[in-house]
Coordinates of C-alpha atoms and ligand atoms in Angstrom, one line a residue:
X23 CA 7.6 -8.6 52.6
X24 CA 8.9 -8.1 49.0
X25 CA 12.5 -9.4 47.8
X26 CA 13.9 -8.8 51.2
X27 CA 15.3 -12.0 53.3
X28 CA 13.1 -13.0 55.4
X29 CA 14.3 -12.7 58.5
X30 CA 13.2 -15.3 61.1
X31 CA 12.0 -17.4 58.7
X32 CA 12.5 -21.1 59.3
X33 CA 13.9 -22.8 55.9
X34 CA 14.5 -26.7 54.9
X35 CA 17.6 -26.5 52.4
X36 CA 17.7 -29.9 50.9
X37 CA 21.0 -30.5 49.1
X38 CA 24.2 -29.9 52.0
X39 CA 26.8 -29.9 49.5
X40 CA 28.5 -26.9 48.2
X41 CA 25.9 -24.9 47.4
X42 CA 23.5 -25.8 50.1
X43 CA 25.2 -24.5 52.7
X44 CA 26.1 -21.2 51.6
X45 CA 22.8 -21.3 51.5
X46 CA 22.4 -22.3 55.1
X47 CA 25.2 -20.2 56.0
X48 CA 23.8 -17.0 54.3
X49 CA 20.2 -17.3 56.0
X50 CA 21.7 -17.8 59.7
X51 CA 23.3 -14.6 59.3
X52 CA 20.8 -12.8 58.4
X53 CA 18.8 -14.1 61.7
X54 CA 16.5 -17.1 60.4
X55 CA 17.1 -20.8 60.7
X56 CA 18.0 -23.2 58.0
X57 CA 17.2 -26.7 58.2
X58 CA 19.8 -29.5 55.6
X59 CA 18.9 -32.1 54.2
X60 CA 20.7 -35.3 52.3
X61 CA 21.4 -38.5 52.4
X62 CA 24.2 -38.5 54.7
X63 CA 24.9 -35.8 57.0
X64 CA 27.6 -33.0 55.9
X65 CA 31.4 -32.6 57.8
X66 CA 30.6 -30.6 61.1
X67 CA 32.3 -27.9 60.1
X68 CA 31.0 -27.3 57.1
X69 CA 27.5 -27.6 58.4
X70 CA 28.2 -24.2 59.7
X71 CA 25.7 -23.4 62.0
X72 CA 22.6 -25.5 60.3
X73 CA 21.2 -28.2 61.7
X74 CA 21.1 -31.4 59.7
X75 CA 18.0 -34.3 59.1
X76 CA 18.4 -37.3 56.8
X77 CA 16.6 -37.4 53.6
X78 CA 16.0 -39.2 50.4
X79 CA 14.1 -36.9 48.2
X80 CA 13.8 -39.5 45.9
X81 CA 11.2 -41.0 48.5
X82 CA 7.9 -39.4 48.7
X83 CA 7.3 -41.0 52.1
X84 CA 10.3 -39.6 54.0
X85 CA 9.8 -36.3 51.9
X86 CA 6.3 -36.0 54.2
X87 CA 7.7 -37.3 57.0
X88 CA 10.7 -34.8 57.3
X89 CA 8.2 -31.4 55.9
X90 CA 6.1 -32.2 59.2
X91 CA 8.8 -32.6 61.4
X92 CA 10.7 -29.7 60.0
X93 CA 7.5 -27.3 60.0
X94 CA 9.3 -25.2 57.5
X95 CA 8.3 -21.8 56.3
X96 CA 10.0 -22.4 52.8
X97 CA 12.1 -24.9 51.0
X98 CA 15.0 -24.8 48.6
X99 CA 16.0 -27.7 46.7
X100 CA 19.6 -28.0 45.8
X101 CA 20.1 -31.5 45.9
X102 CA 22.4 -33.2 43.6
X103 CA 23.5 -35.4 41.0
X104 CA 25.0 -32.1 40.0
X105 CA 27.5 -34.3 37.8
X106 CA 26.6 -34.4 34.2
X107 CA 28.7 -37.3 33.5
X108 CA 27.3 -39.1 35.4
X109 CA 24.0 -37.7 34.6
X110 CA 24.4 -38.4 31.2
X111 CA 25.2 -42.1 32.5
X112 CA 22.4 -43.0 33.9
X113 CA 19.9 -40.5 32.6
X114 CA 16.6 -42.4 34.3
X115 CA 18.3 -41.9 37.7
X116 CA 19.6 -38.8 37.2
X117 CA 15.3 -38.4 36.3
X118 CA 14.4 -39.5 39.9
X119 CA 16.6 -37.7 41.4
X120 CA 15.9 -34.2 39.9
X121 CA 12.4 -34.0 39.0
X122 CA 11.0 -37.3 41.1
X123 CA 12.4 -35.4 44.3
X124 CA 10.8 -31.8 43.3
X125 CA 7.3 -33.5 42.6
X126 CA 7.6 -35.5 46.2
X127 CA 8.7 -32.2 48.1
X128 CA 6.4 -30.2 46.1
X129 CA 3.3 -33.1 47.1
X130 CA 5.0 -32.6 50.6
X131 CA 5.3 -29.2 50.9
X132 CA 1.6 -28.3 51.2
X133 CA 1.9 -25.1 49.3
X134 CA 4.7 -23.7 51.2
X135 CA 7.0 -21.6 49.2
X136 CA 9.8 -23.1 47.0
X137 CA 12.8 -22.3 45.4
X138 CA 14.7 -24.7 43.1
X139 CA 17.9 -24.3 42.4
X140 CA 18.4 -25.2 38.7
X141 CA 21.2 -24.7 36.1
X142 CA 22.8 -23.2 32.6
X143 CA 22.0 -26.9 31.2
X144 CA 18.6 -26.1 30.4
X145 CA 20.4 -24.4 27.2
X146 CA 22.2 -26.4 24.4
X147 CA 25.4 -23.7 24.7
X148 CA 24.8 -22.6 21.0
X149 CA 23.9 -19.6 22.3
X150 CA 26.6 -16.5 23.7
X151 CA 23.4 -15.6 25.3
X152 CA 20.2 -16.9 27.6
X153 CA 17.6 -15.1 29.0
X154 CA 14.3 -16.3 31.1
X155 CA 13.0 -16.0 27.8
X156 CA 15.3 -17.9 25.4
X157 CA 13.9 -21.2 24.7
X158 CA 15.0 -24.1 26.4
X159 CA 16.9 -26.7 24.4
X160 CA 18.6 -29.2 26.8
X161 CA 21.6 -31.0 25.1
X162 CA 22.4 -33.7 28.0
X163 CA 20.6 -36.0 30.4
X164 CA 21.4 -33.3 33.8
X165 CA 19.5 -30.4 31.7
X166 CA 16.8 -32.6 30.9
X167 CA 16.0 -33.9 34.6
X168 CA 16.5 -30.0 35.9
X169 CA 14.4 -28.8 32.6
X170 CA 11.4 -31.3 34.1
X171 CA 12.3 -30.5 38.2
X172 CA 11.7 -26.8 36.7
X173 CA 8.0 -27.6 35.3
X174 CA 7.5 -29.3 38.4
X175 CA 8.3 -26.6 40.6
X176 CA 6.3 -24.1 38.4
X177 CA 3.3 -26.1 38.6
X178 CA 3.7 -26.1 42.5
X179 CA 1.9 -22.7 44.2
X180 CA 4.2 -20.5 44.8
X181 CA 7.4 -20.9 43.4
X182 CA 10.5 -19.4 42.2
X183 CA 12.9 -21.1 40.0
X184 CA 16.2 -19.8 39.9
X185 CA 19.1 -21.2 37.3
X186 CA 22.3 -20.2 38.0
X187 CA 25.8 -20.6 36.2
X188 CA 28.8 -22.2 37.3
X189 CA 29.0 -21.3 41.1
X190 CA 33.0 -21.1 42.4
X191 CA 34.4 -20.3 45.7
X192 CA 36.3 -22.2 48.5
X193 CA 34.9 -26.0 49.0
X194 CA 33.4 -26.8 52.7
X195 CA 35.9 -28.1 55.1
X196 CA 36.4 -32.1 54.9
X197 CA 34.5 -32.4 51.4
X198 CA 34.7 -35.2 49.7
X199 CA 35.1 -34.2 46.6
X200 CA 36.1 -30.6 45.2
X201 CA 33.6 -30.1 42.5
X202 CA 34.4 -26.2 41.4
X203 CA 37.1 -25.4 39.2
X204 CA 37.9 -22.1 40.5
X205 CA 39.5 -24.2 43.7
X206 CA 40.3 -26.9 41.9
X207 CA 43.0 -24.5 39.5
X208 CA 43.8 -22.3 42.7
X209 CA 45.2 -25.8 44.1
X210 CA 46.7 -27.3 40.9
X211 CA 48.2 -23.9 40.5
X212 CA 49.7 -23.1 43.7
X213 CA 51.4 -26.5 43.7
X214 CA 52.7 -25.6 40.5
X215 CA 51.0 -28.0 38.3
X216 CA 49.4 -27.4 35.2
X217 CA 45.8 -26.9 34.4
X218 CA 44.8 -27.7 30.8
X219 CA 41.5 -25.6 29.9
X220 CA 40.1 -25.0 26.9
X221 CA 39.6 -21.0 25.2
X222 CA 36.5 -22.2 23.4
X223 CA 34.2 -22.9 26.7
X224 CA 33.2 -19.9 28.0
X225 CA 31.0 -19.5 31.3
X226 CA 29.3 -16.4 33.3
X227 CA 30.7 -17.5 37.2
X228 CA 29.2 -16.7 39.9
X229 CA 30.3 -16.8 43.3
X230 CA 28.8 -18.9 45.8
X231 CA 28.4 -16.5 48.5
X232 CA 26.6 -14.0 45.8
X233 CA 24.5 -17.5 45.4
X234 CA 23.6 -17.8 48.4
X235 CA 22.6 -14.0 49.3
X236 CA 20.1 -14.0 45.9
X237 CA 18.6 -17.4 46.6
X238 CA 17.8 -16.4 50.1
X239 CA 16.4 -12.9 48.6
X240 CA 14.6 -14.5 46.3
X241 CA 12.8 -16.7 49.1
X242 CA 10.7 -13.8 50.0
X243 CA 7.5 -13.9 48.2
X244 CA 7.5 -11.4 45.3
X245 CA 10.3 -12.8 43.9
X246 CA 9.8 -13.9 39.7
X247 CA 8.9 -16.7 39.0
X248 CA 11.8 -17.5 37.0
X249 CA 15.1 -15.5 37.4
X250 CA 18.0 -16.0 35.9
X251 CA 22.3 -15.6 37.7
X252 CA 25.0 -15.1 35.8
X253 CA 28.2 -13.4 36.7
X254 CA 28.8 -10.4 34.8
X255 CA 31.9 -11.3 33.1
X256 CA 31.6 -13.8 30.4
X257 CA 35.1 -15.6 30.5
X258 CA 36.6 -18.4 29.0
X259 CA 37.7 -21.2 31.1
X260 CA 41.3 -20.5 29.9
X261 CA 41.5 -17.1 30.6
X262 CA 39.3 -17.6 33.8
X263 CA 42.4 -20.0 35.0
X264 CA 44.7 -17.5 33.7
X265 CA 43.3 -14.7 35.8
X266 CA 43.4 -17.4 39.3
X267 CA 47.3 -17.8 38.2
X268 CA 47.8 -14.6 37.9
X269 CA 45.6 -13.6 41.4
X270 CA 48.4 -16.6 43.0
X271 CA 51.7 -15.2 41.8
X272 CA 51.9 -18.2 39.8
X273 CA 53.3 -18.6 36.4
X274 CA 50.7 -18.0 33.5
X275 CA 52.7 -20.8 31.4
X276 CA 50.9 -23.5 34.1
X277 CA 47.9 -23.1 32.0
X278 CA 48.2 -25.3 29.2
X279 CA 45.5 -23.6 26.5
X280 CA 43.9 -25.8 24.0
X281 CA 40.5 -26.8 22.4
X282 CA 37.5 -27.8 24.5
X283 CA 37.1 -30.6 21.8
X284 CA 40.6 -32.1 22.8
X285 CA 39.6 -32.0 26.5
X286 CA 37.5 -33.3 29.3
X287 CA 35.3 -30.4 28.6
X288 CA 34.5 -31.9 25.1
X289 CA 31.0 -32.9 26.3
X290 CA 30.0 -30.0 27.9
X291 CA 28.5 -27.1 25.7
X292 CA 30.7 -24.4 24.1
X293 CA 28.2 -21.9 26.4
X294 CA 27.2 -22.2 30.0
X295 CA 26.1 -18.5 30.2
X296 CA 23.2 -16.8 31.9
X297 CA 22.1 -13.1 31.3
X298 CA 18.8 -11.8 32.9
X299 CA 15.8 -9.3 31.8
X300 CA 15.2 -9.1 35.6
X301 CA 18.4 -9.4 37.8
X302 CA 19.2 -5.8 37.6
X303 CA 16.1 -5.1 39.3
X304 CA 16.0 -7.5 41.8
X305 CA 19.6 -6.6 42.9
X306 CA 18.4 -3.3 42.9
X307 CA 15.1 -4.1 45.7
X308 CA 17.3 -6.1 47.2
X309 CA 20.7 -4.3 47.7
X310 CA 22.5 -7.0 46.7
X311 CA 26.1 -6.9 44.5
X312 CA 26.9 -9.9 41.8
X313 CA 30.5 -9.8 42.1
X314 CA 32.6 -10.2 38.5
X315 CA 35.2 -12.8 38.5
X316 CA 38.3 -10.8 39.6
X317 CA 36.6 -8.9 42.4
X318 CA 35.5 -12.5 43.0
X319 CA 38.9 -14.2 42.9
X320 CA 40.6 -11.0 45.3
X321 CA 38.2 -12.0 47.4
X322 CA 38.7 -15.0 47.7
X323 CA 42.2 -15.3 47.6
X324 CA 42.2 -12.1 50.4
X325 CA 39.3 -14.8 52.6
X326 CA 42.0 -17.5 52.7
X327 CA 44.0 -20.5 51.3
X328 CA 41.2 -23.0 51.3
X329 CA 44.2 -25.7 51.6
X330 CA 43.2 -26.5 54.7
X331 CA 40.0 -27.7 53.4
X332 CA 41.5 -30.4 50.8
X333 CA 41.4 -33.9 52.3
X334 CA 44.0 -36.3 51.1
X335 CA 43.6 -37.8 47.7
X336 CA 40.6 -36.0 46.6
X337 CA 42.2 -33.9 43.8
X338 CA 45.2 -36.5 42.6
X339 CA 47.9 -35.1 39.9
X340 CA 47.0 -34.9 36.6
X341 CA 43.7 -33.5 34.1
X342 CA 41.0 -32.7 36.6
X343 CA 39.0 -35.7 37.6
X344 CA 35.5 -36.1 35.8
X345 CA 33.3 -34.3 38.2
X346 CA 34.5 -31.0 38.1
X347 CA 32.4 -28.7 36.7
Ligands
NAP1 N1 27.8 -26.2 41.5 C1 27.5 -25.6 40.4 O1 28.0 -25.0 40.0 C2 25.5 -25.2 40.0 C3 25.3 -24.6 39.1 C4 23.8 -24.4 38.9 C5 22.8 -24.7 40.2 N2 23.6 -25.8 40.7 C6 22.4 -26.9 41.1 O2 22.6 -27.1 42.4 C7 22.7 -28.2 43.4 C8 23.3 -28.8 43.8 O3 25.0 -28.3 43.8 P1 26.2 -28.4 44.3 O4 27.3 -27.7 43.9 O5 26.1 -27.9 46.0 O6 26.5 -29.8 44.1 P2 26.7 -31.3 45.4 O7 28.1 -29.8 46.1 O8 27.2 -32.4 44.7 O9 25.8 -31.7 46.7 C9 24.4 -32.2 46.4 C10 23.9 -32.4 47.5 O10 22.5 -33.3 47.4 C11 22.5 -34.1 47.7 N3 21.8 -35.4 47.2 C12 22.3 -35.9 46.1 N4 21.0 -36.9 46.3 C13 19.8 -36.1 47.1 C14 19.0 -37.2 47.5 N5 18.0 -38.0 46.5 N6 18.0 -36.4 48.8 C15 19.0 -35.9 49.6 N7 19.8 -35.0 49.3 C16 20.4 -35.4 48.4 C17 24.1 -34.7 47.9 O11 23.9 -35.5 49.4 P3 23.7 -37.0 49.1 O12 24.9 -37.6 48.7 O13 24.6 -37.7 50.5 O14 22.3 -37.6 49.4 C18 24.9 -33.2 48.4 O15 24.5 -33.1 49.7 C19 22.5 -28.9 42.2 O16 21.5 -29.3 41.5 C20 22.5 -28.8 40.8 O17 21.7 -28.1 39.5 C21 24.9 -26.1 40.7

């Protein structure tokens, strides 16, 4: 089977967060079975149709034990830490949790196919475009840890590294943190609160459901060893926040435009953007499509408000919390 989803396959997904749960839902919807793994259980509403197993991927013995008990056909590595500021504060722990965990899982996987969800932070953000041939140059501890994890996974027998740009969508029900820019902005704007957004920090946002679909398809043998997945639009945070305001019907002047250097994205690269020389062919072969920002925002707003998913105190008034990507 080449580049198509493998109905009936059993997948161990290490990481039960925003992206991991969406991947589990996609696999289950296509007739596969997914087992989520993380140190703490996801809320039952967010876990959906997937089973869950406790795992600290930094523990080699625990990885071996879980691989034996779950006996998956393949693995998706989509665990944290994904908070850039947290990784900067503790680079050694970040490396242990990404590269160390990848090594543990690769050793325990016994040749099973693996897919690592990686990041545009393996680039320093100076170039507006980064395709699969662009030399890597991480500018932060998160990027360095993910790049080392990539190297570990690519040395494994049969693996794909899927570098993904900024992911957005509604956060899963009951989640403890709201970490994505779209959901945080939509909530703030709907409540009539301002959102400060830089007009000189550029991303290629990609809808979480599209990430899940491409991840599930790329699990099949024959997918490229390295694939970039960004959305088709390169957009500044400020323009994107205004697009969200327009979709909601909130006043545009709630979006406070400013320079990156003045705000909480000061430490982030100017560009967290991905392009690809391989994605179009992969999408054509698998019959998938990656939606642009206007279509993605419309689809999310049509699907529901997301308000019910916001527990008390998760998104306090004021500047967006540090963890928001
Ligand atoms: N979201 C994005 O925009 C984006 C973009 C590009 C790449 N990615 C990559 O996708 C991955 C996940 O992102 P996300 O947004 O889904 O993050 P998330 O919502 O923070 O979820 C991370 C998950 O990993 C688990 N985890 C953390 N440490 C673990 C460990 N030692 N062993 C097992 N599980 C562990 C967490 O649960 P516990 O803490 O309970 O263990 C949580 O379930 C990250 O590797 C990130 O690099 C994300």
